[in-house]
Amino acid sequence: MSLIISSTDASASLYMVLPEFVDGKILKQWQGGVSVAGTLVSSGVINMYMQAIAYGAETVTGAVNGSVVTLTSTRPLRYSHNGNTVSVTDFINGAGLSTTQFVGVFSGLPQYYEGNVVQLRQAFTGFVGTIKIKCPVWWFNNLN
């Protein structure tokens, strides 16, 4: 089964987000990979890159209204960092693949900063049309 991503704007970034936060206090090198097929791309070049968004400490506030308790959680954004951009189109063309065949690509970025937690995303940009993706993975290497 594949996830279908469609874009009508080549300058837009479409994100696949790792659903859990990762520890931002340990020095790591993050990587993300995915298999991509450029099934119906009408223009542009399919690009992919990793993005890490670092957040500060979580603040939880609450309010009571009768028997209803509402909790709100916020994390201050420290900054985001983009990894190297990979041209998926170059991999597809270089391997002589058809638009229905999948190619595995990955992008990485070092963590040379600290945040309490980090959210990892794989971004796709640069194309108009539809791509299929499957097998998204994220991993890290300890640097300390």
PDB file of C-alpha atoms in Angstrom:
ATOM      1  CA  MET A   1       0.000   0.000   0.000  1.00  0.00           C
ATOM      2  CA  SER A   2       1.244   3.486  -0.853  1.00  0.00           C
ATOM      3  CA  LEU A   3       0.564   6.988   0.396  1.00  0.00           C
ATOM      4  CA  ILE A   4      -0.393   9.308  -2.451  1.00  0.00           C
ATOM      5  CA  ILE A   5       0.843  12.912  -2.301  1.00  0.00           C
ATOM      6  CA  SER A   6      -0.476  15.470  -4.780  1.00  0.00           C
ATOM      7  CA  SER A   7       0.817  18.994  -5.325  1.00  0.00           C
ATOM      8  CA  THR A   8      -0.510  21.807  -7.481  1.00  0.00           C
ATOM      9  CA  ASP A   9       2.308  24.202  -6.520  1.00  0.00           C
ATOM     10  CA  ALA A  10       5.960  23.325  -7.164  1.00  0.00           C
ATOM     11  CA  SER A  11       7.082  25.764  -4.453  1.00  0.00           C
ATOM     12  CA  ALA A  12       4.958  24.091  -1.755  1.00  0.00           C
ATOM     13  CA  SER A  13       6.510  21.710   0.776  1.00  0.00           C
ATOM     14  CA  LEU A  14       4.477  18.632   1.696  1.00  0.00           C
ATOM     15  CA  TYR A  15       5.474  16.941   4.968  1.00  0.00           C
ATOM     16  CA  MET A  16       5.374  13.426   6.297  1.00  0.00           C
ATOM     17  CA  VAL A  17       5.782  13.769  10.071  1.00  0.00           C
ATOM     18  CA  LEU A  18       7.188  11.248  12.539  1.00  0.00           C
ATOM     19  CA  PRO A  19       4.238  11.116  14.959  1.00  0.00           C
ATOM     20  CA  GLU A  20       6.269  11.151  18.168  1.00  0.00           C
ATOM     21  CA  PHE A  21       8.767  13.627  19.532  1.00  0.00           C
ATOM     22  CA  VAL A  22      12.371  12.455  19.912  1.00  0.00           C
ATOM     23  CA  ASP A  23      14.800  13.418  22.653  1.00  0.00           C
ATOM     24  CA  GLY A  24      16.633  16.574  21.618  1.00  0.00           C
ATOM     25  CA  LYS A  25      19.130  16.547  24.480  1.00  0.00           C
ATOM     26  CA  ILE A  26      21.340  13.775  23.096  1.00  0.00           C
ATOM     27  CA  LEU A  27      23.729  14.607  20.269  1.00  0.00           C
ATOM     28  CA  LYS A  28      22.557  12.608  17.261  1.00  0.00           C
ATOM     29  CA  GLN A  29      22.700  12.511  13.514  1.00  0.00           C
ATOM     30  CA  TRP A  30      19.198  11.965  12.163  1.00  0.00           C
ATOM     31  CA  GLN A  31      18.336  10.228   8.912  1.00  0.00           C
ATOM     32  CA  GLY A  32      15.068   9.680   7.090  1.00  0.00           C
ATOM     33  CA  GLY A  33      14.313   7.527   4.101  1.00  0.00           C
ATOM     34  CA  VAL A  34      11.406   6.587   1.902  1.00  0.00           C
ATOM     35  CA  SER A  35      10.575   4.795  -1.345  1.00  0.00           C
ATOM     36  CA  VAL A  36       9.140   7.121  -3.996  1.00  0.00           C
ATOM     37  CA  ALA A  37       7.475   6.642  -7.387  1.00  0.00           C
ATOM     38  CA  GLY A  38       6.811   9.734  -9.515  1.00  0.00           C
ATOM     39  CA  THR A  39       3.652   8.341 -11.027  1.00  0.00           C
ATOM     40  CA  LEU A  40       1.969  11.425 -12.477  1.00  0.00           C
ATOM     41  CA  VAL A  41       4.392  14.338 -12.230  1.00  0.00           C
ATOM     42  CA  SER A  42       3.542  16.878 -14.922  1.00  0.00           C
ATOM     43  CA  SER A  43       6.277  19.422 -14.193  1.00  0.00           C
ATOM     44  CA  GLY A  44       9.203  20.192 -11.947  1.00  0.00           C
ATOM     45  CA  VAL A  45      11.630  17.943 -10.096  1.00  0.00           C
ATOM     46  CA  ILE A  46      10.757  15.795  -7.082  1.00  0.00           C
ATOM     47  CA  ASN A  47      12.979  16.874  -4.188  1.00  0.00           C
ATOM     48  CA  MET A  48      13.096  15.422  -0.685  1.00  0.00           C
ATOM     49  CA  TYR A  49      14.817  16.640   2.483  1.00  0.00           C
ATOM     50  CA  MET A  50      14.768  15.964   6.226  1.00  0.00           C
ATOM     51  CA  GLN A  51      13.674  18.651   8.641  1.00  0.00           C
ATOM     52  CA  ALA A  52      14.128  18.775  12.405  1.00  0.00           C
ATOM     53  CA  ILE A  53      12.083  21.210  14.473  1.00  0.00           C
ATOM     54  CA  ALA A  54      13.449  21.804  17.983  1.00  0.00           C
ATOM     55  CA  TYR A  55      11.107  22.777  20.811  1.00  0.00           C
ATOM     56  CA  GLY A  56      11.766  23.969  24.346  1.00  0.00           C
ATOM     57  CA  ALA A  57      10.264  22.646  27.577  1.00  0.00           C
ATOM     58  CA  GLU A  58       6.546  21.863  27.615  1.00  0.00           C
ATOM     59  CA  THR A  59       4.172  24.063  29.604  1.00  0.00           C
ATOM     60  CA  VAL A  60       0.811  22.638  30.649  1.00  0.00           C
ATOM     61  CA  THR A  61      -2.002  24.904  31.807  1.00  0.00           C
ATOM     62  CA  GLY A  62      -5.453  23.957  32.955  1.00  0.00           C
ATOM     63  CA  ALA A  63      -8.869  25.499  33.365  1.00  0.00           C
ATOM     64  CA  VAL A  64     -11.918  24.236  35.228  1.00  0.00           C
ATOM     65  CA  ASN A  65     -15.430  25.138  34.122  1.00  0.00           C
ATOM     66  CA  GLY A  66     -17.908  23.294  36.322  1.00  0.00           C
ATOM     67  CA  SER A  67     -17.143  19.607  35.869  1.00  0.00           C
ATOM     68  CA  VAL A  68     -15.102  20.136  32.684  1.00  0.00           C
ATOM     69  CA  VAL A  69     -11.310  20.313  32.955  1.00  0.00           C
ATOM     70  CA  THR A  70      -9.417  21.618  29.926  1.00  0.00           C
ATOM     71  CA  LEU A  71      -5.665  21.087  29.665  1.00  0.00           C
ATOM     72  CA  THR A  72      -3.516  22.906  27.151  1.00  0.00           C
ATOM     73  CA  SER A  73       0.045  21.936  26.298  1.00  0.00           C
ATOM     74  CA  THR A  74       2.464  24.268  24.528  1.00  0.00           C
ATOM     75  CA  ARG A  75       6.112  24.036  23.553  1.00  0.00           C
ATOM     76  CA  PRO A  76       8.077  27.091  22.441  1.00  0.00           C
ATOM     77  CA  LEU A  77       9.625  26.729  19.001  1.00  0.00           C
ATOM     78  CA  ARG A  78      13.388  27.112  19.190  1.00  0.00           C
ATOM     79  CA  TYR A  79      14.188  26.710  15.491  1.00  0.00           C
ATOM     80  CA  SER A  80      14.004  24.355  12.540  1.00  0.00           C
ATOM     81  CA  HIS A  81      16.814  22.985  10.420  1.00  0.00           C
ATOM     82  CA  ASN A  82      16.661  21.464   6.934  1.00  0.00           C
ATOM     83  CA  GLY A  83      18.972  18.686   5.845  1.00  0.00           C
ATOM     84  CA  ASN A  84      20.479  18.175   2.438  1.00  0.00           C
ATOM     85  CA  THR A  85      18.060  18.181  -0.498  1.00  0.00           C
ATOM     86  CA  VAL A  86      17.979  15.018  -2.575  1.00  0.00           C
ATOM     87  CA  SER A  87      16.651  15.007  -6.138  1.00  0.00           C
ATOM     88  CA  VAL A  88      14.397  11.967  -6.323  1.00  0.00           C
ATOM     89  CA  THR A  89      13.910  12.654 -10.032  1.00  0.00           C
ATOM     90  CA  ASP A  90      17.675  12.281 -10.609  1.00  0.00           C
ATOM     91  CA  PHE A  91      17.621   8.872  -8.897  1.00  0.00           C
ATOM     92  CA  ILE A  92      14.629   7.728 -10.964  1.00  0.00           C
ATOM     93  CA  ASN A  93      16.176   8.916 -14.234  1.00  0.00           C
ATOM     94  CA  GLY A  94      19.687   7.707 -13.359  1.00  0.00           C
ATOM     95  CA  ALA A  95      18.436   4.206 -12.610  1.00  0.00           C
ATOM     96  CA  GLY A  96      16.354   4.117 -15.791  1.00  0.00           C
ATOM     97  CA  LEU A  97      13.168   3.466 -13.820  1.00  0.00           C
ATOM     98  CA  SER A  98       9.654   3.997 -15.106  1.00  0.00           C
ATOM     99  CA  THR A  99       7.373   6.392 -13.267  1.00  0.00           C
ATOM    100  CA  THR A 100       5.585   3.455 -11.634  1.00  0.00           C
ATOM    101  CA  GLN A 101       8.737   1.933 -10.134  1.00  0.00           C
ATOM    102  CA  PHE A 102       9.887   2.920  -6.651  1.00  0.00           C
ATOM    103  CA  VAL A 103      13.323   4.218  -5.746  1.00  0.00           C
ATOM    104  CA  GLY A 104      14.677   4.399  -2.192  1.00  0.00           C
ATOM    105  CA  VAL A 105      16.150   7.751  -1.115  1.00  0.00           C
ATOM    106  CA  PHE A 106      17.321   9.202   2.186  1.00  0.00           C
ATOM    107  CA  SER A 107      18.362  12.527   3.592  1.00  0.00           C
ATOM    108  CA  GLY A 108      20.041  13.389   6.852  1.00  0.00           C
ATOM    109  CA  LEU A 109      21.051  16.211   9.101  1.00  0.00           C
ATOM    110  CA  PRO A 110      23.354  16.517  12.078  1.00  0.00           C
ATOM    111  CA  GLN A 111      22.041  17.699  15.409  1.00  0.00           C
ATOM    112  CA  TYR A 112      24.503  20.358  16.355  1.00  0.00           C
ATOM    113  CA  TYR A 113      21.972  22.163  18.514  1.00  0.00           C
ATOM    114  CA  GLU A 114      19.824  21.237  21.471  1.00  0.00           C
ATOM    115  CA  GLY A 115      16.123  21.263  22.096  1.00  0.00           C
ATOM    116  CA  ASN A 116      14.139  19.502  24.789  1.00  0.00           C
ATOM    117  CA  VAL A 117      12.369  17.551  22.056  1.00  0.00           C
ATOM    118  CA  VAL A 118      12.602  17.443  18.289  1.00  0.00           C
ATOM    119  CA  GLN A 119       9.992  16.624  15.675  1.00  0.00           C
ATOM    120  CA  LEU A 120      11.305  14.990  12.500  1.00  0.00           C
ATOM    121  CA  ARG A 121       9.713  15.454   9.091  1.00  0.00           C
ATOM    122  CA  GLN A 122      10.427  14.365   5.552  1.00  0.00           C
ATOM    123  CA  ALA A 123       9.559  17.117   3.077  1.00  0.00           C
ATOM    124  CA  PHE A 124       8.698  16.747  -0.600  1.00  0.00           C
ATOM    125  CA  THR A 125       8.793  19.770  -2.880  1.00  0.00           C
ATOM    126  CA  GLY A 126       9.564  21.005  -6.399  1.00  0.00           C
ATOM    127  CA  PHE A 127       6.933  19.162  -8.416  1.00  0.00           C
ATOM    128  CA  VAL A 128       3.411  19.487  -9.740  1.00  0.00           C
ATOM    129  CA  GLY A 129       1.481  16.241  -9.937  1.00  0.00           C
ATOM    130  CA  THR A 130       1.220  13.078  -7.891  1.00  0.00           C
ATOM    131  CA  ILE A 131       3.825  10.846  -6.272  1.00  0.00           C
ATOM    132  CA  LYS A 132       3.471   7.637  -4.312  1.00  0.00           C
ATOM    133  CA  ILE A 133       5.529   6.909  -1.236  1.00  0.00           C
ATOM    134  CA  LYS A 134       5.916   3.879   0.989  1.00  0.00           C
ATOM    135  CA  CYS A 135       8.186   2.480   3.667  1.00  0.00           C
ATOM    136  CA  PRO A 136       9.014   5.731   5.501  1.00  0.00           C
ATOM    137  CA  VAL A 137      11.770   5.251   8.071  1.00  0.00           C
ATOM    138  CA  TRP A 138      13.657   7.445  10.519  1.00  0.00           C
ATOM    139  CA  TRP A 139      16.836   6.504  12.369  1.00  0.00           C
ATOM    140  CA  PHE A 140      19.731   8.141  14.174  1.00  0.00           C
ATOM    141  CA  ASN A 141      23.396   7.633  14.936  1.00  0.00           C
ATOM    142  CA  ASN A 142      24.742   8.693  18.335  1.00  0.00           C
ATOM    143  CA  LEU A 143      27.548  11.199  18.014  1.00  0.00           C
ATOM    144  CA  ASN A 144      28.692  11.042  21.641  1.00  0.00           C
TER     145      ASN A 144
END
